[in-house]
Tab-separated table of N, CA and C in Angstrom:
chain	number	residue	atom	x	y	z
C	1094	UNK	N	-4.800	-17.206	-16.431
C	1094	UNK	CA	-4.469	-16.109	-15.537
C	1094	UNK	C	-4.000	-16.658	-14.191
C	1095	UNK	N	-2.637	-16.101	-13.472
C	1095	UNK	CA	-2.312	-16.514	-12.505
C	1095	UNK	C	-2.569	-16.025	-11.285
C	1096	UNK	N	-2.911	-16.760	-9.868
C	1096	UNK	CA	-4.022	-16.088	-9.071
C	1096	UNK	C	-2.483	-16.026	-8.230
C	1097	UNK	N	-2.424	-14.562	-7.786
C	1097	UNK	CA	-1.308	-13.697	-6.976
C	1097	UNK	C	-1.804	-12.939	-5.737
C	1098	UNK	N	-0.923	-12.853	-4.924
C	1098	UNK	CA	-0.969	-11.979	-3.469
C	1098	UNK	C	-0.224	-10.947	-3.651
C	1099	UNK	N	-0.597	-9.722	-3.436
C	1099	UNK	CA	0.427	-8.505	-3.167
C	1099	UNK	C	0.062	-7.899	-2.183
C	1100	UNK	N	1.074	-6.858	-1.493
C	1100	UNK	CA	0.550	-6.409	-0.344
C	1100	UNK	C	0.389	-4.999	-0.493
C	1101	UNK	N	-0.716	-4.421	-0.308
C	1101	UNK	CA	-1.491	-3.226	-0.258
C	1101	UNK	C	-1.135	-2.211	0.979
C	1102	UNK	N	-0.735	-1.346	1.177
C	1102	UNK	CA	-0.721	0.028	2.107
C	1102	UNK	C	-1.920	1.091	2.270
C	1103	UNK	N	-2.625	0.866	3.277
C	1103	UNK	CA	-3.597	2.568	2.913
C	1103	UNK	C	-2.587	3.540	3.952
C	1104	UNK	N	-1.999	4.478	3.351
C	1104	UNK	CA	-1.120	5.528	4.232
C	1104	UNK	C	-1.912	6.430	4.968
C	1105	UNK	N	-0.967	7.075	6.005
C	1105	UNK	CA	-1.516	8.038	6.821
C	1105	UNK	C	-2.595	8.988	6.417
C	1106	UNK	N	-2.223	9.687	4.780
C	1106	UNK	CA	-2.583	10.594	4.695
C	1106	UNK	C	-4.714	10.135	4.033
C	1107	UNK	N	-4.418	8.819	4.320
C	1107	UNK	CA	-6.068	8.572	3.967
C	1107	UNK	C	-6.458	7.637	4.951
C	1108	UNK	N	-5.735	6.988	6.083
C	1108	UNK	CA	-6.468	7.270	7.332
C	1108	UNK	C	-6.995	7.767	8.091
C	1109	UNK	N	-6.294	9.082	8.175
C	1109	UNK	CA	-6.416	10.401	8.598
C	1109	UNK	C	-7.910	10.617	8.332
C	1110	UNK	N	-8.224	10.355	6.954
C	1110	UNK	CA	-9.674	10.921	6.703
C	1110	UNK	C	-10.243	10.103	6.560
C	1111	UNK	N	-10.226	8.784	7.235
C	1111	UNK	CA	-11.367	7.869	7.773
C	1111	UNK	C	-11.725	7.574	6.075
C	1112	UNK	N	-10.213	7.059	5.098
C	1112	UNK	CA	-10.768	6.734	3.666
C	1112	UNK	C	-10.929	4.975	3.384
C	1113	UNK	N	-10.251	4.478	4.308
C	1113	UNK	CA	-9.750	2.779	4.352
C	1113	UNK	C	-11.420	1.953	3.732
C	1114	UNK	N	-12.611	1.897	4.248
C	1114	UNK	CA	-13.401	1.961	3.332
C	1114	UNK	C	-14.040	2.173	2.124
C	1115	UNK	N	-13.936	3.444	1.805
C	1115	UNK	CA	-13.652	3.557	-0.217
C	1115	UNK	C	-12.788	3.038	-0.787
C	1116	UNK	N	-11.587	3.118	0.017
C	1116	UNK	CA	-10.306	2.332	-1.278
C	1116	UNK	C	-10.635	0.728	-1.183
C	1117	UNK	N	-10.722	0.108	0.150
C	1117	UNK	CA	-10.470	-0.996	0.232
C	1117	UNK	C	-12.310	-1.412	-1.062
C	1118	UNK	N	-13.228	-0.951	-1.082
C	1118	UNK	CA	-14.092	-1.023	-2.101
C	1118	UNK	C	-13.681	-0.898	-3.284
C	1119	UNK	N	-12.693	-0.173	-3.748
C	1119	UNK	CA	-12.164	-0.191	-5.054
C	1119	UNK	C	-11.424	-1.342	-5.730
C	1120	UNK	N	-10.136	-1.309	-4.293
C	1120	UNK	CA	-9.826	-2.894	-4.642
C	1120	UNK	C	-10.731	-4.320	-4.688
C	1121	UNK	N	-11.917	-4.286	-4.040
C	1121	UNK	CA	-12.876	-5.185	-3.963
C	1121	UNK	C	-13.452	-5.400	-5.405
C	1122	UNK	N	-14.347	-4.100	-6.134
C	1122	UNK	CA	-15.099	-4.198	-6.945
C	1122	UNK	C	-14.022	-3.962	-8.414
C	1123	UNK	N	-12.540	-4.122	-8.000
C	1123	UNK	CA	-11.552	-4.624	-9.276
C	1123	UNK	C	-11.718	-6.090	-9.299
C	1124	UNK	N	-12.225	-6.855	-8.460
C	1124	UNK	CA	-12.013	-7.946	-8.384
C	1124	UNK	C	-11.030	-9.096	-7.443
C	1125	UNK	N	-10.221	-7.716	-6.480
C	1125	UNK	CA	-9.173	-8.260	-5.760
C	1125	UNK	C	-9.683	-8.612	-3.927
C	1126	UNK	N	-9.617	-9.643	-3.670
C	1126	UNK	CA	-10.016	-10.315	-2.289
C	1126	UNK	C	-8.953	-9.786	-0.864
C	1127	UNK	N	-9.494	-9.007	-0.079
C	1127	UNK	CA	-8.374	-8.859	0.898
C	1127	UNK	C	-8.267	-9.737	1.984
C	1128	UNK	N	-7.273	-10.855	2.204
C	1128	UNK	CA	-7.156	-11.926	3.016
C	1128	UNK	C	-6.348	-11.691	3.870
C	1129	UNK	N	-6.194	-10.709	4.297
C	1129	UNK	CA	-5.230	-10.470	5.396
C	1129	UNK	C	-5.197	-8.912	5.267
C	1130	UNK	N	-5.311	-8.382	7.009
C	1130	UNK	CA	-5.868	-6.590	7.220
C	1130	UNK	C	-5.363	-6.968	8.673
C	1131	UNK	N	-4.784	-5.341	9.003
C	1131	UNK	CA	-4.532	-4.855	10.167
C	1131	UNK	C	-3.927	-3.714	10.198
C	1132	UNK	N	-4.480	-3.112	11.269
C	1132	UNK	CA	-4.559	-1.425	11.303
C	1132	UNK	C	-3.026	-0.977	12.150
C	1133	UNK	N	-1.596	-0.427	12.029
C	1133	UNK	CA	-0.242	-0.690	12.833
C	1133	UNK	C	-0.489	0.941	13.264
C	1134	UNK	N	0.975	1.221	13.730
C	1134	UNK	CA	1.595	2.524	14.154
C	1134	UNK	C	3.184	2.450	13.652
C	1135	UNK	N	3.355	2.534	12.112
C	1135	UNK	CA	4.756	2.158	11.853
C	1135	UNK	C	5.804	3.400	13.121
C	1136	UNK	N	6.893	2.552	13.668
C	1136	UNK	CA	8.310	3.640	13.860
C	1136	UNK	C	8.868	4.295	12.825
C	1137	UNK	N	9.669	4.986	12.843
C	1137	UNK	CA	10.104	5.777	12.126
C	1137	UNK	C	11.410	4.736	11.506
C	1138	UNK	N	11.875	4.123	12.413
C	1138	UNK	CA	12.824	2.927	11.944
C	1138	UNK	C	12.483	1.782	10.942
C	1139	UNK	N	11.206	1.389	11.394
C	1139	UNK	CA	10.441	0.608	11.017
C	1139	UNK	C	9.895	0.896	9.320
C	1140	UNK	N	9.728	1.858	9.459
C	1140	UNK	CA	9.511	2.211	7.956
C	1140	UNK	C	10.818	2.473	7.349
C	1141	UNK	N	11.559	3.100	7.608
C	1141	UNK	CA	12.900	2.753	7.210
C	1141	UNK	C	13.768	1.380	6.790
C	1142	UNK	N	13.533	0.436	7.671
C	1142	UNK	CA	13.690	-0.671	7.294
C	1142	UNK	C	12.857	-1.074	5.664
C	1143	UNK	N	11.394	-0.996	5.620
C	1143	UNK	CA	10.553	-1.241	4.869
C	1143	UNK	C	11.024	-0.934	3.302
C	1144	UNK	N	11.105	0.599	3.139
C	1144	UNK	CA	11.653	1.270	2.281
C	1144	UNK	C	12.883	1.527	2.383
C	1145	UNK	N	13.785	0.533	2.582
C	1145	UNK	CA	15.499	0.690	2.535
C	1145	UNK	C	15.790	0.273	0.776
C	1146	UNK	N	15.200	0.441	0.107
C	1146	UNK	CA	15.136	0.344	-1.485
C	1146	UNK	C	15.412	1.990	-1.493
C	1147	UNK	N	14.860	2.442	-1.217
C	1147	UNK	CA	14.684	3.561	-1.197
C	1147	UNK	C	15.829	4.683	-0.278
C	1148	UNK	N	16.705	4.034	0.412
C	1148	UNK	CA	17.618	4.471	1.110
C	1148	UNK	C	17.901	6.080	0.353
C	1149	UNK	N	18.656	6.194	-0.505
C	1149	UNK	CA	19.903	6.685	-1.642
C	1149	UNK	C	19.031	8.043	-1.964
C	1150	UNK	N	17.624	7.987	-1.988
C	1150	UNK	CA	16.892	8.713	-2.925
C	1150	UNK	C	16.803	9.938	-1.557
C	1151	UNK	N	16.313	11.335	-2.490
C	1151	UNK	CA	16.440	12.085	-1.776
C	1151	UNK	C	15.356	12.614	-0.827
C	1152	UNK	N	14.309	11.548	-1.187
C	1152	UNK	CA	12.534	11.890	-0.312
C	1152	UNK	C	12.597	10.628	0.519
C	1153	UNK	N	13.811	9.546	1.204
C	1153	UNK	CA	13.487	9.260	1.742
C	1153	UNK	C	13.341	8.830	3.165
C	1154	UNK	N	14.044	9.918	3.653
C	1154	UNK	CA	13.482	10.806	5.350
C	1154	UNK	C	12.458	10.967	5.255
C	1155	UNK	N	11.997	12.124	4.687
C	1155	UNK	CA	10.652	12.549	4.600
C	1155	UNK	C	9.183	11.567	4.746
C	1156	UNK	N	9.847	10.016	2.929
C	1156	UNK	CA	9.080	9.432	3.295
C	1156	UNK	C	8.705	8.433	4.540
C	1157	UNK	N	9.902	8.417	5.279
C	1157	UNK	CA	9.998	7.717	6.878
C	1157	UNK	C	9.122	8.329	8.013
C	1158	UNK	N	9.199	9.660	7.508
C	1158	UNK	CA	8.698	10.465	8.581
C	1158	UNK	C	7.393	10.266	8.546
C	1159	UNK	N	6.710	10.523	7.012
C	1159	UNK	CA	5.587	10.392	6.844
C	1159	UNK	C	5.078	9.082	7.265
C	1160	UNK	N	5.538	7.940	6.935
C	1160	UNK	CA	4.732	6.853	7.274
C	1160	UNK	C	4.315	6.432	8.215
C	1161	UNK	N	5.765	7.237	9.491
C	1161	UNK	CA	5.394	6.455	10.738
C	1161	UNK	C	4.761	7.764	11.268
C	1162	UNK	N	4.188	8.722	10.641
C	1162	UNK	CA	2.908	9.634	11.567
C	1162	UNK	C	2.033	9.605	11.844
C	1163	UNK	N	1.245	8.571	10.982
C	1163	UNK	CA	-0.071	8.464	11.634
C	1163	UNK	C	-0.442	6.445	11.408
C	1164	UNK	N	-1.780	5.907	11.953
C	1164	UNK	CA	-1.452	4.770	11.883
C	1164	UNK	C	-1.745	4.559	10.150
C	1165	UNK	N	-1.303	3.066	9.668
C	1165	UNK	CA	-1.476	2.577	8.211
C	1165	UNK	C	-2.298	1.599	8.449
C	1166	UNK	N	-2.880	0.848	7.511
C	1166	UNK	CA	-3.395	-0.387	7.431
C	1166	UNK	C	-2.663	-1.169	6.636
C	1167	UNK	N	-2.239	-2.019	6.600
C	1167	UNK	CA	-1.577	-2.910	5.834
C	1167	UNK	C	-2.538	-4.319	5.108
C	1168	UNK	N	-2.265	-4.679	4.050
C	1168	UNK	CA	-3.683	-5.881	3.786
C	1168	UNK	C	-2.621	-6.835	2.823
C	1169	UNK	N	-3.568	-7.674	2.568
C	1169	UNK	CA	-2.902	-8.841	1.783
C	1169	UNK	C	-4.142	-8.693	0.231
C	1170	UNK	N	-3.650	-8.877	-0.389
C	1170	UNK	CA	-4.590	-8.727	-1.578
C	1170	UNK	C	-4.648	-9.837	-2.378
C	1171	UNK	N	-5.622	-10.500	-3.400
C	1171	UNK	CA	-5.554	-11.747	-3.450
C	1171	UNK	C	-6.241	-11.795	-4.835
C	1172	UNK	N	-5.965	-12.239	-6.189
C	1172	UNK	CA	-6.723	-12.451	-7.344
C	1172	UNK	C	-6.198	-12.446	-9.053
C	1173	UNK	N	-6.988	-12.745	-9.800
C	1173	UNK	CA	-5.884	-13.123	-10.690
C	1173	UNK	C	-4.916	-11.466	-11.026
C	1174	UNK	N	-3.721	-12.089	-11.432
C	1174	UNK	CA	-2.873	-10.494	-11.665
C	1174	UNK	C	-3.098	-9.933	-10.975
C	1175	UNK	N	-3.302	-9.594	-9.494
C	1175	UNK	CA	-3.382	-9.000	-8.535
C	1175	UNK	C	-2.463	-7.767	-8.261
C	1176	UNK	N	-0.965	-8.357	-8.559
C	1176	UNK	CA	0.177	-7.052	-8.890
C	1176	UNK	C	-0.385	-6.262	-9.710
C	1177	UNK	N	-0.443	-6.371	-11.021
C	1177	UNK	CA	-0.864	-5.395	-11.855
C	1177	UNK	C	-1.918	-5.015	-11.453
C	1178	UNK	N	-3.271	-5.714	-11.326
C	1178	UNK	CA	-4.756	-5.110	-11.281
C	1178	UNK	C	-4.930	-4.503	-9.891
C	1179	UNK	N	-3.679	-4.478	-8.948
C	1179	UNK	CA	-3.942	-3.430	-7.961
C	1179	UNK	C	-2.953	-2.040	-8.371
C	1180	UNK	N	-2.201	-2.283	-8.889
C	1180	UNK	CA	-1.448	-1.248	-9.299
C	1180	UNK	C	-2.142	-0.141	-10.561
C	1181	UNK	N	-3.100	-0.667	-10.690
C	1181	UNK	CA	-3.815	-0.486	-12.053
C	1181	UNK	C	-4.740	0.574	-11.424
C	1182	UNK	N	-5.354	-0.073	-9.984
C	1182	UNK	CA	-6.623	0.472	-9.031
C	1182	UNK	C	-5.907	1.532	-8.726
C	1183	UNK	N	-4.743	1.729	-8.240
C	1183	UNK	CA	-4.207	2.654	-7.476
C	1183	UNK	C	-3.774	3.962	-8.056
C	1184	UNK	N	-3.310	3.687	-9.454
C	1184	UNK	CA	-3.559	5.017	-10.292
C	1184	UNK	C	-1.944	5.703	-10.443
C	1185	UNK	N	-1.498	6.347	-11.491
C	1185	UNK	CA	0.283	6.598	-11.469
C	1185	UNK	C	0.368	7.201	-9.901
C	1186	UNK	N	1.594	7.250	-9.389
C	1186	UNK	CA	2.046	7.779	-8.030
C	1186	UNK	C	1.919	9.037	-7.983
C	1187	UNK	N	1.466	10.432	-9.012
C	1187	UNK	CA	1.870	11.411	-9.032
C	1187	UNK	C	-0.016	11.843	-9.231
C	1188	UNK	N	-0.274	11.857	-8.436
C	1188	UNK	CA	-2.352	11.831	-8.779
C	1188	UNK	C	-2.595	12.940	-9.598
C	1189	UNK	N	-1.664	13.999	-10.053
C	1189	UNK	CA	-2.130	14.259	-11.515
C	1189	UNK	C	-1.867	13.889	-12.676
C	1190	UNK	N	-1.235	12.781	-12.776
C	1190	UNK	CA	-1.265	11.876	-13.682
C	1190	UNK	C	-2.112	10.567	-13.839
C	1191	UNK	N	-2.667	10.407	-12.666
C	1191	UNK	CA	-3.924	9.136	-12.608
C	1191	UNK	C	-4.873	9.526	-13.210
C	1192	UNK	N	-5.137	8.403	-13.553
C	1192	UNK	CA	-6.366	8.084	-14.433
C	1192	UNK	C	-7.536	8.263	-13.813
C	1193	UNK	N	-8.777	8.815	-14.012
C	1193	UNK	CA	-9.882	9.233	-13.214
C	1193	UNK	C	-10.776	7.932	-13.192
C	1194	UNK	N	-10.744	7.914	-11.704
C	1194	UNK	CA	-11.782	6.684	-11.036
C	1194	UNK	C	-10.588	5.855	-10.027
C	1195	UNK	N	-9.376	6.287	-10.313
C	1195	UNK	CA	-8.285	5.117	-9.451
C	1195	UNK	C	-8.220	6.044	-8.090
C	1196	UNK	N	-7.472	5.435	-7.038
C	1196	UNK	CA	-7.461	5.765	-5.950
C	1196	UNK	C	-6.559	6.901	-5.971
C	1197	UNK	N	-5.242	7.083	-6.790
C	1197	UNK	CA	-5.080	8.241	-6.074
C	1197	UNK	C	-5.274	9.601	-7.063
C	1198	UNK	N	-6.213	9.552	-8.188
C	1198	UNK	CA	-6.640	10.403	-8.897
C	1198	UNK	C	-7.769	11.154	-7.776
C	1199	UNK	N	-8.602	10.330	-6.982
C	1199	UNK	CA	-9.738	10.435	-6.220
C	1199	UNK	C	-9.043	10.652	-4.431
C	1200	UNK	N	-8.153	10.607	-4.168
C	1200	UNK	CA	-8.110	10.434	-2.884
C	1200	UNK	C	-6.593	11.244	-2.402
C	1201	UNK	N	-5.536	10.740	-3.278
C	1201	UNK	CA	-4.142	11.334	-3.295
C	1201	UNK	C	-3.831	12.919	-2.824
C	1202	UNK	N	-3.495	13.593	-1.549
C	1202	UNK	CA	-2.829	15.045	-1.375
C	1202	UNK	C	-2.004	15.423	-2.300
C	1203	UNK	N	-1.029	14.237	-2.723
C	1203	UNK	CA	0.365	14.998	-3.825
C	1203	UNK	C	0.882	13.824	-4.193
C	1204	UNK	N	1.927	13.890	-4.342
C	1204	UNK	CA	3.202	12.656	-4.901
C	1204	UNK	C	3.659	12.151	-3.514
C	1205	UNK	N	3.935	12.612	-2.621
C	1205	UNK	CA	4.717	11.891	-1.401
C	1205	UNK	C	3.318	11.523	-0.696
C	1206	UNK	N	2.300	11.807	-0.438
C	1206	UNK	CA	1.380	11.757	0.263
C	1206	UNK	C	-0.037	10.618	-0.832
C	1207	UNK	N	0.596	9.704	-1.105
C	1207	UNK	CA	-0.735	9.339	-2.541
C	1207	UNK	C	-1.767	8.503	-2.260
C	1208	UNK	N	-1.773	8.153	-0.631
C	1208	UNK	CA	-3.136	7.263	-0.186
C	1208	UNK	C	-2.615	5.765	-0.339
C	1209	UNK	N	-1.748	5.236	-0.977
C	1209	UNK	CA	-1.544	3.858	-0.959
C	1209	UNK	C	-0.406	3.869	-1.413
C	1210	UNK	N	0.270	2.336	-0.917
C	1210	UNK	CA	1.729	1.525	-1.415
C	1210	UNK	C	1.030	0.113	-2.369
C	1211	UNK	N	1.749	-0.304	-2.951
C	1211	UNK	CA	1.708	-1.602	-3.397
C	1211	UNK	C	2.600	-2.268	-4.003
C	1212	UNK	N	3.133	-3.381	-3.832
C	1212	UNK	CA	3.915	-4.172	-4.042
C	1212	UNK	C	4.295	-4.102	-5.766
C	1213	UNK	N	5.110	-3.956	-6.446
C	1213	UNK	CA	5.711	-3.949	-7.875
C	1213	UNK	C	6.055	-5.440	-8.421
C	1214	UNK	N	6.414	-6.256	-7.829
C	1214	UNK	CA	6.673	-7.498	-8.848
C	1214	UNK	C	6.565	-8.745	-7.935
C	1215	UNK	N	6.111	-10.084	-8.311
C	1215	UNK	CA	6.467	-11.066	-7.491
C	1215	UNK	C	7.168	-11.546	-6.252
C	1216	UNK	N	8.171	-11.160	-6.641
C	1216	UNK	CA	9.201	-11.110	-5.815
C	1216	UNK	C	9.128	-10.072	-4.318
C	1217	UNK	N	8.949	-8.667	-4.836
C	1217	UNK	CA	8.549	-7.817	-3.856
C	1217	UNK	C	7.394	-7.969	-3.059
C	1218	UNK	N	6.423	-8.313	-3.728
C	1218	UNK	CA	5.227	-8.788	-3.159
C	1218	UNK	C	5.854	-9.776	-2.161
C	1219	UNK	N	6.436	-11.022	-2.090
C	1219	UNK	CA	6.226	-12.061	-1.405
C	1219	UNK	C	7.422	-11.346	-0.051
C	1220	UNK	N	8.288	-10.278	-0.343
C	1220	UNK	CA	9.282	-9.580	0.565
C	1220	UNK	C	8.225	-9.187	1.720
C	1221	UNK	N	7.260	-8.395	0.900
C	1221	UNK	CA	6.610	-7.270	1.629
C	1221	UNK	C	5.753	-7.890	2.498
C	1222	UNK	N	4.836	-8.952	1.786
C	1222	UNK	CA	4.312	-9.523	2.811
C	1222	UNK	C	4.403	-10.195	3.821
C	1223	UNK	N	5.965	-10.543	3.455
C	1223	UNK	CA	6.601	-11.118	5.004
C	1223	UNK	C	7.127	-10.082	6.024
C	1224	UNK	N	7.244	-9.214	5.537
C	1224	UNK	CA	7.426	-8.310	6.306
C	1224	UNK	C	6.599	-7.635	7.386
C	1225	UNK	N	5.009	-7.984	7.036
C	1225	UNK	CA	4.113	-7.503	7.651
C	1225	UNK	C	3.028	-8.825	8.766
C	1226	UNK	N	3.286	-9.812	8.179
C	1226	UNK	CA	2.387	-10.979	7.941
C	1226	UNK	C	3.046	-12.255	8.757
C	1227	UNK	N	2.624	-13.074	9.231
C	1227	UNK	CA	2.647	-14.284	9.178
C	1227	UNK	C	1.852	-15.219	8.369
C	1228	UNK	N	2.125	-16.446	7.886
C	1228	UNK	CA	1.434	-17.201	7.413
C	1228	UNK	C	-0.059	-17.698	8.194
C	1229	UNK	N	-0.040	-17.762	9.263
C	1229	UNK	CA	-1.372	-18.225	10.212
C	1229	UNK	C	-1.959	-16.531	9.919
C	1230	UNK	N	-1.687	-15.509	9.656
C	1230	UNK	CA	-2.433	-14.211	9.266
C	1230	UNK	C	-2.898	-14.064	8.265
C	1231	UNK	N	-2.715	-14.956	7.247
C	1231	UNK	CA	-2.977	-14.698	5.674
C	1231	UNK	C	-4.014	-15.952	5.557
C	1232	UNK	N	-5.682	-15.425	5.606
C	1232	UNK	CA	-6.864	-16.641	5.783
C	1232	UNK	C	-7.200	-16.282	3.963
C	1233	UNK	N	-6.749	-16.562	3.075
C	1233	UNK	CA	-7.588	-16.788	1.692
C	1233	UNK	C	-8.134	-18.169	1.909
């Protein structure tokens, strides 16, 4: 098993309710180590930049708007299959389709609003976390 970093989002809409403690426990007791945390105030640009994958699609103003409304936490996540076994924690994007016990079956408002981001493949992972991170920030 290969030991991976991805980078984790808790969004506005579960800061808001003081949730960054339960989830970040979920990812813990999956087995995944968080080596890097900090609490931002994305811009509205700023998240735009982030999600410029996302340019084309038609939620993603909205999702710009949303991100930079309230503050996020951003983390570094750390353990074997870490991509998958956080993506696994986090539950499908649409929380009535998650699986009961994942984060956004338990925590998620809707589809645009689902309590967390996480990195999709190697590659993205190592994007994202530069995006947020320096290397002297990332203590595994």
């Amino acid at each position: 098993m290969a030991i991976e970093r991805t980078l984790s989002i808790i969004k506005p809409d579960a800061t808001r309710r003081n949730l960054t403690g339960k989830i970040n426990a979920k990812f813990e007791d999956a087995g995944l180590r968080i080596i890097a945390q900090k609490r931002i105030q994305l811009t509205k640009a700023q998240a735009g930049v982030f999600y410029a994958v996302h340019k084309e699609r038609p939620f993603y103003d909205e999702l710009c708007e949303f991100m930079a409304s309230e503050p996020v936490v951003v983390q570094v996540l750390e353990g074997e299959n870490a991509i998958t076994k956080n993506r696994e924690v986090m539950g499908a994007t649409n929380p009535a389709d998650a699986a009961e016990g994942t984060i956004r079956a338990e925590f998620a408002e809707s589809v645009g609003e689902n309590s967390v981001h996480g990195s999709d493949a190697p590659d993205t992972a190592k994007d994202e976390i530069g995006f947020f991170f320096s290397q002297l920030e990332i203590v595994g």
